[in-house]
């Protein structure tokens, strides 16, 4: 389908995504509660920092950090790899391919359609954070807000594109589920989801600066709670978007090449 | 009666092993991945203790390692023996194939609980032993024989607790059909068991002791190994897990009673 057609169809696809999210709201609430890890981390780290601050984080900062992490996780989530695995195995991907729009756009629209409802669920958490720790819970400057939006979009794109890249491997091997599990484990440790990346030993932290994981959750969170100055934030943002570019290339190439092999299923 | 069920268990274990051995490459990859998982599970501990120069709520690094060891052991049991079967129940309910299970001349709960095992999860047991060894090496002493005995008793109660909680979760599947996420929810809650219970305070501490007794599952056995678990705690653990098991059994019967088969 032409670019124009895709652009015209996209809003409709988004609306479909939104109604799907509303239809499965109970399931979404269960998911919401299963991402409670930041609260457990919060309990743990406030216990660690009860008497002495850790780095530059005291108990209050940890509360703010993990509430922000929780919120960021909700709006940057993507589960396309699981979906692709399932659809390749069941063969229902063929049905998607019949439509005159690339499945990648459809996946993106479905994921994004969930965001309004998720943002709505995040709202009480953000308000609580504001009440609890004052204005510091949100960016203090105009550029901070701009960067936050950019970092959130970038974070979602990295998560989504990595999902697509790994998901399209299921077109080569029967299931890329396990590979996704490995990615997910690395993500948990390296993304700043369990604790601020700063708290790692410096050698490991240097490595994490070069890996994509930190830019999925850590960077938006840090920008949200004003952890960086302007130039530092800009540098990190540049790295984030460099990763977006890399993953975009990788995922599109592996998807296109994988599709040629998928034709075998159809006959 | 008991012998018949034991033989049935044996048959099903063998079937699962054969199934797993059939895909040898998978077997190897899965083993490697579970080792990888365990290593990543240890990273948070190092980060926490690198940043906290002293103990955390009275738990030193070595002592916390014991908790992690128990966590690893239970995770192996959960993911190797409990999870796969009971994920199957949810699938059965959705597809309506539970009817075939109910028709078989054996207890339905037994049948669904022994449906599938993932044998490579045995790596977790070895990993746990390594962690225990290293922990006691760091602490510079050996566990008392009595302590080990008590911790083994607690292992039984912990497994019983885990299993009962899972059954309760599965019972929920009879009422709300689409519960794929419930298992994910359960594992993510279980993750909190990785840390010594005193870390959690207030509401969380209450929840993790009485409602979802994570403290009993990993912190109690670790304390038993250190020889500082009060006898009353042991008593409560046995009583509590028995109560939980009874409760979950009643819930299961109730849920099965309410279950309307796919065709009716």
Coordinates of C-alpha atoms in Angstrom, one line a residue:
Chain A
X1 CA 0.0 0.0 0.0
X2 CA 1.2 3.5 -0.7
X3 CA 2.5 5.7 2.0
X4 CA -0.5 7.9 1.6
X5 CA -2.9 5.0 2.1
X6 CA -1.0 3.9 5.2
X7 CA -1.3 7.4 6.7
X8 CA -5.0 7.5 5.9
X9 CA -5.6 4.2 7.5
X10 CA -3.6 4.7 10.6
X11 CA -6.1 6.7 12.6
X12 CA -8.7 4.0 12.1
X13 CA -6.2 1.3 13.2
X14 CA -5.5 3.3 16.3
X15 CA -9.2 3.5 17.0
X16 CA -9.5 -0.2 16.7
X17 CA -6.6 -0.5 19.1
X18 CA -8.3 1.7 21.6
X19 CA -11.5 -0.3 21.5
X20 CA -9.6 -3.5 21.9
X21 CA -7.9 -2.1 25.0
X22 CA -11.3 -1.2 26.4
X23 CA -12.7 -4.6 25.6
X24 CA -9.9 -6.4 27.4
X25 CA -9.8 -4.0 30.3
X26 CA -10.0 -6.7 33.0
X27 CA -6.9 -8.3 31.5
X28 CA -5.2 -5.0 31.5
X29 CA -5.8 -4.5 35.1
X30 CA -4.3 -7.9 35.9
X31 CA -1.3 -6.8 33.9
X32 CA -1.2 -3.5 35.7
X33 CA -0.9 -5.4 39.0
X34 CA 1.7 -7.8 37.7
X35 CA 4.1 -4.9 37.0
X36 CA 4.4 -4.2 40.7
X37 CA 8.1 -4.9 40.7
X38 CA 9.0 -1.2 41.1
X39 CA 7.1 -1.1 44.4
X40 CA 9.1 -4.1 45.7
X41 CA 12.3 -2.4 44.6
X42 CA 11.0 0.7 46.3
X43 CA 10.5 -1.1 49.6
X44 CA 14.0 -2.7 49.3
X45 CA 15.9 0.5 48.4
X46 CA 14.2 2.7 50.9
X47 CA 15.3 0.1 53.5
X48 CA 18.9 0.3 52.1
X49 CA 18.9 4.1 52.2
X50 CA 17.1 4.4 55.5
X51 CA 20.2 5.5 57.4
X52 CA 22.6 6.7 54.7
X53 CA 21.8 7.9 51.2
X54 CA 23.0 5.7 48.4
X55 CA 24.9 7.7 45.9
X56 CA 22.8 10.8 45.6
X57 CA 19.6 9.0 46.3
X58 CA 18.0 9.1 49.7
X59 CA 14.7 7.3 50.7
X60 CA 12.6 10.1 49.2
X61 CA 14.5 10.0 46.0
X62 CA 14.0 6.3 45.7
X63 CA 10.2 6.6 46.2
X64 CA 10.1 9.2 43.4
X65 CA 12.4 7.2 41.2
X66 CA 10.4 4.0 41.4
X67 CA 7.0 5.7 41.0
X68 CA 8.4 7.3 37.9
X69 CA 9.7 3.9 36.7
X70 CA 6.4 2.3 37.2
X71 CA 4.6 5.1 35.2
X72 CA 7.2 4.9 32.4
X73 CA 6.9 1.1 32.1
X74 CA 3.2 1.4 31.6
X75 CA 3.4 3.7 28.6
X76 CA 6.4 2.3 26.9
X77 CA 5.3 -1.4 26.9
X78 CA 5.2 -3.6 23.8
X79 CA 4.4 -7.2 23.5
X80 CA 4.6 -7.7 19.7
X81 CA 7.2 -10.5 19.9
X82 CA 4.8 -12.7 21.8
X83 CA 2.1 -11.9 19.4
X84 CA 4.2 -12.5 16.3
X85 CA 5.4 -15.8 17.7
X86 CA 1.8 -16.9 18.3
X87 CA 0.6 -15.8 14.9
X88 CA 3.4 -17.4 13.0
X89 CA 2.9 -20.7 14.8
X90 CA -0.9 -20.6 14.3
X91 CA -0.5 -19.4 10.7
X92 CA -2.9 -16.5 11.3
X93 CA -0.2 -14.1 10.1
X94 CA -1.3 -15.0 6.7
X95 CA -4.6 -13.3 7.3
X96 CA -2.7 -10.1 8.3
X97 CA -0.7 -10.3 5.2
X98 CA -3.8 -10.3 3.0
X99 CA -4.7 -6.8 4.2
X100 CA -3.4 -4.0 2.1
X101 CA -1.4 -2.5 4.9
X102 CA 1.9 -3.8 6.4
X103 CA 1.4 -5.8 9.5
X104 CA 4.1 -3.8 11.2
X105 CA 1.9 -0.7 11.1
X106 CA -1.0 -2.7 12.3
X107 CA 1.0 -4.0 15.3
X108 CA 2.2 -0.5 16.1
X109 CA -1.3 0.8 16.0
X110 CA -2.6 -2.0 18.2
X111 CA 0.1 -1.3 20.8
X112 CA -0.4 2.5 20.7
X113 CA -4.1 2.1 21.0
X114 CA -3.6 0.7 24.5
X115 CA -1.7 3.8 25.6
X116 CA -4.5 6.2 26.4
X117 CA -6.1 3.7 28.8
X118 CA -2.7 2.9 30.3
X119 CA -1.9 6.6 30.7
X120 CA -5.2 6.9 32.5
X121 CA -4.2 4.2 35.0
X122 CA -0.9 5.9 35.5
X123 CA -2.5 9.2 36.4
X124 CA -3.3 8.4 40.0
X125 CA 0.3 7.2 40.5
X126 CA 1.7 10.4 39.1
X127 CA -0.6 12.5 41.2
X128 CA 0.4 10.5 44.3
X129 CA 4.0 11.1 43.5
X130 CA 3.4 14.8 43.1
X131 CA 1.6 15.0 46.5
X132 CA 4.2 12.9 48.1
X133 CA 7.4 14.6 46.9
X134 CA 6.3 17.9 45.4
X135 CA 7.2 19.5 42.1
X136 CA 10.4 17.4 41.9
X137 CA 8.3 14.4 40.7
X138 CA 8.0 16.0 37.2
X139 CA 10.3 18.0 35.0
X140 CA 10.9 21.5 36.3
X141 CA 11.9 23.1 33.0
X142 CA 10.3 23.5 29.6
X143 CA 13.1 21.6 27.8
X144 CA 12.7 18.9 30.5
X145 CA 9.1 18.4 29.3
X146 CA 10.1 18.3 25.7
X147 CA 12.9 15.8 26.5
X148 CA 10.5 13.7 28.5
X149 CA 8.2 13.3 25.6
X150 CA 11.0 12.6 23.2
X151 CA 12.5 10.0 25.6
X152 CA 9.1 8.3 26.1
X153 CA 8.6 8.0 22.4
X154 CA 12.1 6.8 21.9
X155 CA 11.7 4.3 24.8
X156 CA 8.6 2.9 23.3
X157 CA 10.2 2.7 19.8
X158 CA 13.2 0.8 21.1
X159 CA 10.9 -1.6 22.9
X160 CA 8.6 -2.0 19.9
X161 CA 11.4 -2.4 17.4
X162 CA 13.4 -4.8 19.5
X163 CA 10.2 -6.8 19.8
X164 CA 9.7 -6.8 16.0
X165 CA 13.3 -7.8 15.4
X166 CA 13.2 -10.7 17.8
X167 CA 9.6 -11.6 16.8
X168 CA 10.5 -11.8 13.1
X169 CA 13.1 -14.4 14.0
X170 CA 10.2 -16.7 14.6
X171 CA 9.9 -16.7 10.8
X172 CA 13.4 -18.5 10.7
X173 CA 13.3 -20.6 13.8
X174 CA 10.0 -22.1 15.1
X175 CA 9.9 -19.9 18.1
X176 CA 11.8 -16.9 19.2
X177 CA 10.1 -17.0 22.6
X178 CA 13.2 -18.1 24.4
X179 CA 15.4 -15.4 22.8
X180 CA 12.8 -12.9 23.9
X181 CA 13.1 -14.3 27.5
X182 CA 16.8 -13.6 27.3
X183 CA 16.3 -10.1 26.1
X184 CA 13.7 -9.6 28.9
X185 CA 16.2 -10.8 31.5
X186 CA 18.8 -8.4 30.3
X187 CA 16.2 -5.7 30.1
X188 CA 15.2 -6.2 33.8
X189 CA 18.8 -5.9 35.0
X190 CA 20.1 -3.3 32.6
X191 CA 17.3 -0.9 32.1
X192 CA 17.1 0.9 35.4
X193 CA 13.9 -0.9 36.1
X194 CA 15.1 -2.6 39.3
X195 CA 17.4 0.3 40.4
X196 CA 18.9 3.4 39.0
X197 CA 21.7 2.6 36.4
X198 CA 24.0 4.9 38.4
X199 CA 24.2 2.4 41.2
X200 CA 26.1 -0.1 39.2
X201 CA 29.8 -0.4 39.5
X202 CA 31.3 2.1 37.1
X203 CA 32.7 -0.4 34.6
X204 CA 29.3 -2.0 34.2
X205 CA 27.6 1.4 34.0
X206 CA 29.9 2.4 31.2
X207 CA 28.8 -0.7 29.3
X208 CA 25.1 -0.1 30.0
X209 CA 25.5 3.4 28.4
X210 CA 26.2 1.6 25.1
X211 CA 23.4 -0.9 25.3
X212 CA 19.8 -0.2 24.4
X213 CA 18.2 -1.4 27.6
X214 CA 18.8 1.7 29.6
X215 CA 17.1 3.8 27.0
X216 CA 13.9 1.8 27.3
X217 CA 13.0 2.8 30.9
X218 CA 16.0 4.4 32.6
X219 CA 16.4 7.5 30.5
X220 CA 12.7 8.6 30.5
X221 CA 12.6 8.0 34.2
X222 CA 15.7 10.0 34.9
X223 CA 14.5 12.9 32.8
X224 CA 11.1 12.8 34.6
X225 CA 12.7 13.2 38.0
X226 CA 15.3 15.9 36.9
X227 CA 18.3 13.7 37.3
X228 CA 20.3 15.2 34.4
X229 CA 21.4 18.7 33.3
X230 CA 20.6 19.9 29.8
X231 CA 23.8 18.8 28.0
X232 CA 23.9 15.5 29.7
X233 CA 20.3 14.7 28.9
X234 CA 20.8 15.8 25.3
X235 CA 23.8 13.5 24.9
X236 CA 21.8 10.5 26.3
X237 CA 18.8 11.4 24.2
X238 CA 21.1 11.3 21.1
X239 CA 22.2 7.8 22.0
X240 CA 18.7 6.7 22.5
X241 CA 17.6 7.9 19.1
X242 CA 20.7 6.3 17.5
X243 CA 19.5 3.0 18.9
X244 CA 16.1 3.7 17.5
X245 CA 17.7 4.1 14.1
X246 CA 19.8 0.9 14.4
X247 CA 16.8 -1.2 15.6
X248 CA 14.6 0.3 12.9
X249 CA 17.0 -0.9 10.2
X250 CA 17.6 -4.3 11.8
X251 CA 13.9 -5.0 12.4
X252 CA 12.7 -4.0 8.9
X253 CA 15.4 -6.0 7.2
X254 CA 14.8 -9.1 9.3
X255 CA 11.1 -8.8 8.9
X256 CA 11.3 -8.4 5.1
X257 CA 13.7 -11.3 4.6
X258 CA 11.7 -13.5 7.0
X259 CA 8.5 -12.9 5.2
X260 CA 9.9 -14.5 2.1
X261 CA 10.3 -17.7 4.0
X262 CA 6.9 -17.4 5.5
X263 CA 5.4 -17.8 2.0
X264 CA 6.1 -21.5 2.4
X265 CA 3.2 -21.9 4.9
X266 CA 0.7 -20.5 2.4
X267 CA 1.5 -23.2 -0.1
Chain B
X1 CA -4.8 -46.4 46.6
X2 CA -1.7 -44.4 47.5
X3 CA 0.4 -46.9 45.6
X4 CA -1.7 -46.5 42.5
X5 CA -1.3 -42.7 42.6
X6 CA 2.5 -43.1 43.2
X7 CA 2.7 -45.3 40.1
X8 CA 0.7 -42.9 38.1
X9 CA 3.0 -40.1 39.2
X10 CA 6.0 -42.2 38.0
X11 CA 4.4 -42.8 34.6
X12 CA 3.7 -39.2 34.1
X13 CA 7.2 -38.1 35.2
X14 CA 8.7 -40.6 32.7
X15 CA 6.5 -39.3 29.9
X16 CA 7.6 -35.7 30.6
X17 CA 11.2 -36.7 30.6
X18 CA 10.9 -38.5 27.4
X19 CA 9.1 -35.6 25.8
X20 CA 11.9 -33.3 27.0
X21 CA 14.7 -35.6 25.8
X22 CA 13.1 -35.8 22.4
X23 CA 14.1 -32.3 21.6
X24 CA 17.7 -32.5 22.7
X25 CA 18.8 -29.2 21.4
X26 CA 15.9 -27.5 23.2
X27 CA 16.9 -29.4 26.4
X28 CA 20.4 -28.0 26.2
X29 CA 19.2 -24.5 25.3
X30 CA 16.7 -24.5 28.1
X31 CA 19.3 -25.6 30.6
X32 CA 21.6 -22.9 29.5
X33 CA 18.9 -20.3 29.7
X34 CA 17.9 -21.3 33.2
X35 CA 21.6 -20.9 34.3
X36 CA 21.6 -17.5 32.6
X37 CA 18.4 -16.6 34.5
X38 CA 19.9 -17.5 37.8
X39 CA 23.0 -15.4 37.2
X40 CA 20.9 -12.4 36.3
X41 CA 18.9 -13.1 39.4
X42 CA 22.0 -12.7 41.5
X43 CA 23.0 -9.3 40.0
X44 CA 20.5 -7.2 42.1
X45 CA 21.9 -8.7 45.3
X46 CA 25.4 -7.6 44.4
X47 CA 24.3 -4.1 43.4
X48 CA 22.3 -3.8 46.7
X49 CA 25.1 -4.9 48.9
X50 CA 27.8 -3.0 47.0
X51 CA 25.8 0.2 47.8
X52 CA 24.8 -0.7 51.4
X53 CA 28.1 -0.9 53.3
X54 CA 26.5 -2.6 56.2
X55 CA 23.7 -5.1 56.8
X56 CA 20.2 -4.5 55.5
X57 CA 17.7 -4.7 58.4
X58 CA 20.1 -7.1 60.2
X59 CA 20.8 -9.3 57.2
X60 CA 24.4 -9.5 56.0
X61 CA 25.4 -10.4 52.4
X62 CA 26.1 -14.0 53.3
X63 CA 22.8 -14.4 55.1
X64 CA 20.9 -12.9 52.2
X65 CA 22.6 -15.3 49.9
X66 CA 20.9 -18.1 51.8
X67 CA 17.5 -16.5 51.1
X68 CA 18.4 -16.3 47.4
X69 CA 19.4 -19.9 47.5
X70 CA 16.0 -20.9 48.8
X71 CA 14.4 -18.6 46.3
X72 CA 16.3 -20.4 43.5
X73 CA 15.3 -23.8 44.8
X74 CA 11.6 -22.9 45.0
X75 CA 11.7 -21.2 41.7
X76 CA 13.0 -24.4 40.2
X77 CA 10.1 -26.3 41.8
X78 CA 7.6 -23.7 40.8
X79 CA 8.7 -23.5 37.1
X80 CA 9.6 -27.1 36.7
X81 CA 6.7 -28.9 38.5
X82 CA 3.9 -26.6 39.3
X83 CA 3.7 -23.9 36.5
X84 CA 3.6 -26.1 33.4
X85 CA 0.8 -28.4 34.6
X86 CA -1.4 -25.7 35.9
X87 CA -0.9 -23.4 32.9
X88 CA -2.3 -26.4 31.1
X89 CA -5.5 -26.3 33.3
X90 CA -6.2 -22.8 32.1
X91 CA -5.8 -23.9 28.6
X92 CA -8.1 -26.9 29.2
X93 CA -10.8 -24.7 30.6
X94 CA -10.6 -22.3 27.7
X95 CA -10.7 -25.1 25.1
X96 CA -13.2 -27.2 26.9
X97 CA -10.9 -30.2 27.0
X98 CA -11.1 -30.3 30.8
X99 CA -14.1 -32.6 30.3
X100 CA -11.7 -35.4 29.2
X101 CA -9.7 -35.0 32.4
X102 CA -12.8 -35.1 34.5
X103 CA -13.9 -38.4 32.9
X104 CA -10.7 -40.2 33.9
X105 CA -11.0 -42.5 36.9
X106 CA -8.6 -40.6 39.1
X107 CA -8.7 -37.5 41.1
X108 CA -9.0 -34.5 38.8
X109 CA -6.7 -32.3 40.9
X110 CA -4.0 -34.9 40.9
X111 CA -4.3 -35.4 37.2
X112 CA -4.1 -31.7 36.3
X113 CA -1.2 -31.2 38.7
X114 CA 1.0 -33.9 37.3
X115 CA 0.3 -33.3 33.6
X116 CA 3.7 -31.9 32.6
X117 CA 7.1 -31.4 34.2
X118 CA 10.1 -29.6 32.9
X119 CA 13.0 -31.8 33.9
X120 CA 15.8 -29.3 33.0
X121 CA 14.7 -27.2 35.9
X122 CA 16.6 -29.5 38.1
X123 CA 19.5 -27.2 37.3
X124 CA 18.0 -24.8 39.8
X125 CA 18.5 -27.4 42.6
X126 CA 22.2 -27.7 41.8
X127 CA 22.5 -23.9 41.6
X128 CA 20.8 -23.5 44.9
X129 CA 23.3 -26.0 46.5
X130 CA 26.2 -23.9 45.0
X131 CA 24.7 -20.7 46.4
X132 CA 24.3 -22.4 49.9
X133 CA 27.9 -23.5 49.7
X134 CA 29.2 -20.1 48.8
X135 CA 27.0 -18.4 51.4
X136 CA 28.3 -20.6 54.3
X137 CA 31.8 -20.1 52.9
X138 CA 31.3 -16.3 53.3
X139 CA 29.8 -16.7 56.7
X140 CA 32.7 -18.8 57.7
X141 CA 30.8 -21.6 59.4
X142 CA 28.7 -24.7 58.7
X143 CA 25.0 -25.1 59.3
X144 CA 23.9 -27.2 62.2
X145 CA 22.5 -30.6 61.5
X146 CA 19.3 -29.7 63.3
X147 CA 19.0 -26.5 61.3
X148 CA 19.3 -28.4 58.1
X149 CA 16.7 -30.8 59.3
X150 CA 14.2 -28.0 60.2
X151 CA 14.9 -26.3 56.9
X152 CA 14.0 -29.5 55.0
X153 CA 10.7 -29.6 56.9
X154 CA 10.1 -26.1 55.9
X155 CA 10.9 -27.0 52.3
X156 CA 7.9 -29.3 52.4
X157 CA 5.7 -26.6 53.9
X158 CA 6.9 -24.0 51.3
X159 CA 6.2 -26.3 48.4
X160 CA 2.7 -27.0 49.9
X161 CA 2.1 -23.2 50.2
X162 CA 3.3 -22.5 46.7
X163 CA 1.1 -25.3 45.3
X164 CA -1.9 -24.2 47.2
X165 CA -1.6 -20.6 46.2
X166 CA -1.3 -21.8 42.6
X167 CA -4.4 -23.9 42.9
X168 CA -6.3 -20.9 44.3
X169 CA -5.1 -18.9 41.3
X170 CA -6.3 -21.7 39.0
X171 CA -9.7 -21.7 40.7
X172 CA -10.0 -18.1 39.6
X173 CA -9.7 -19.3 36.0
X174 CA -13.0 -21.1 36.4
X175 CA -14.7 -17.8 37.0
X176 CA -12.9 -15.5 34.7
X177 CA -11.9 -17.4 31.6
X178 CA -9.1 -15.4 30.2
X179 CA -6.4 -15.5 32.8
X180 CA -3.1 -15.8 30.8
X181 CA -1.8 -12.9 32.8
X182 CA -2.6 -14.5 36.1
X183 CA 0.4 -16.7 35.9
X184 CA 2.6 -13.8 35.1
X185 CA 1.1 -11.9 38.0
X186 CA 1.8 -14.8 40.3
X187 CA 5.5 -15.2 39.3
X188 CA 6.1 -11.4 39.6
X189 CA 4.7 -11.5 43.1
X190 CA 6.8 -14.5 43.9
X191 CA 9.8 -12.4 42.9
X192 CA 9.6 -10.5 46.2
X193 CA 10.6 -13.7 48.0
X194 CA 14.1 -13.1 46.9
X195 CA 14.7 -10.7 49.7
X196 CA 14.8 -11.2 53.4
X197 CA 11.3 -10.5 54.8
X198 CA 12.3 -7.8 57.3
X199 CA 13.1 -5.5 54.4
X200 CA 9.4 -5.1 53.9
X201 CA 7.5 -3.0 56.3
X202 CA 4.0 -1.9 57.0
X203 CA 1.3 -3.1 54.7
X204 CA 3.7 -5.1 52.5
X205 CA 5.0 -6.9 55.5
X206 CA 1.5 -7.9 56.5
X207 CA 0.6 -9.1 53.0
X208 CA 3.8 -11.1 52.6
X209 CA 3.4 -12.8 55.9
X210 CA -0.3 -13.7 56.1
X211 CA -1.9 -13.3 52.7
X212 CA 0.9 -14.3 50.3
X213 CA 3.2 -16.0 52.8
X214 CA 6.5 -15.3 51.0
X215 CA 8.3 -14.7 54.3
X216 CA 7.5 -18.3 55.3
X217 CA 8.8 -19.7 52.1
X218 CA 12.3 -18.3 51.8
X219 CA 13.2 -16.3 54.9
X220 CA 12.1 -19.0 57.5
X221 CA 14.2 -21.8 55.9
X222 CA 17.2 -19.4 55.7
X223 CA 16.8 -18.5 59.3
X224 CA 16.5 -22.2 60.2
X225 CA 19.8 -22.9 58.5
X226 CA 21.4 -20.1 60.5
X227 CA 20.0 -21.7 63.6
X228 CA 17.9 -18.8 64.7
X229 CA 14.4 -19.7 63.8
X230 CA 12.2 -19.8 66.9
X231 CA 10.3 -23.0 67.4
X232 CA 7.0 -21.3 67.4
X233 CA 7.7 -20.1 63.8
X234 CA 8.1 -23.6 62.7
X235 CA 4.8 -24.5 64.3
X236 CA 3.0 -21.7 62.7
X237 CA 4.5 -22.6 59.3
X238 CA 3.3 -26.1 59.5
X239 CA -0.1 -25.1 60.8
X240 CA -0.4 -22.3 58.2
X241 CA 0.6 -24.4 55.2
X242 CA -1.8 -27.1 56.3
X243 CA -4.6 -24.6 56.5
X244 CA -3.7 -23.2 53.1
X245 CA -3.7 -26.6 51.6
X246 CA -7.1 -27.5 53.1
X247 CA -8.5 -24.2 51.9
X248 CA -7.3 -24.6 48.3
X249 CA -8.6 -28.1 48.2
X250 CA -12.0 -26.9 49.2
X251 CA -11.9 -24.1 46.7
X252 CA -10.9 -26.5 44.0
X253 CA -13.8 -28.8 44.8
X254 CA -16.2 -25.9 44.8
X255 CA -14.9 -24.6 41.5
X256 CA -15.0 -28.0 39.8
X257 CA -18.6 -28.4 41.1
X258 CA -19.5 -25.2 39.5
X259 CA -17.8 -26.0 36.3
X260 CA -20.1 -26.5 33.4
X261 CA -18.6 -28.5 30.6
X262 CA -17.9 -27.1 27.2
X263 CA -20.9 -28.9 25.7
X264 CA -23.5 -28.0 28.2

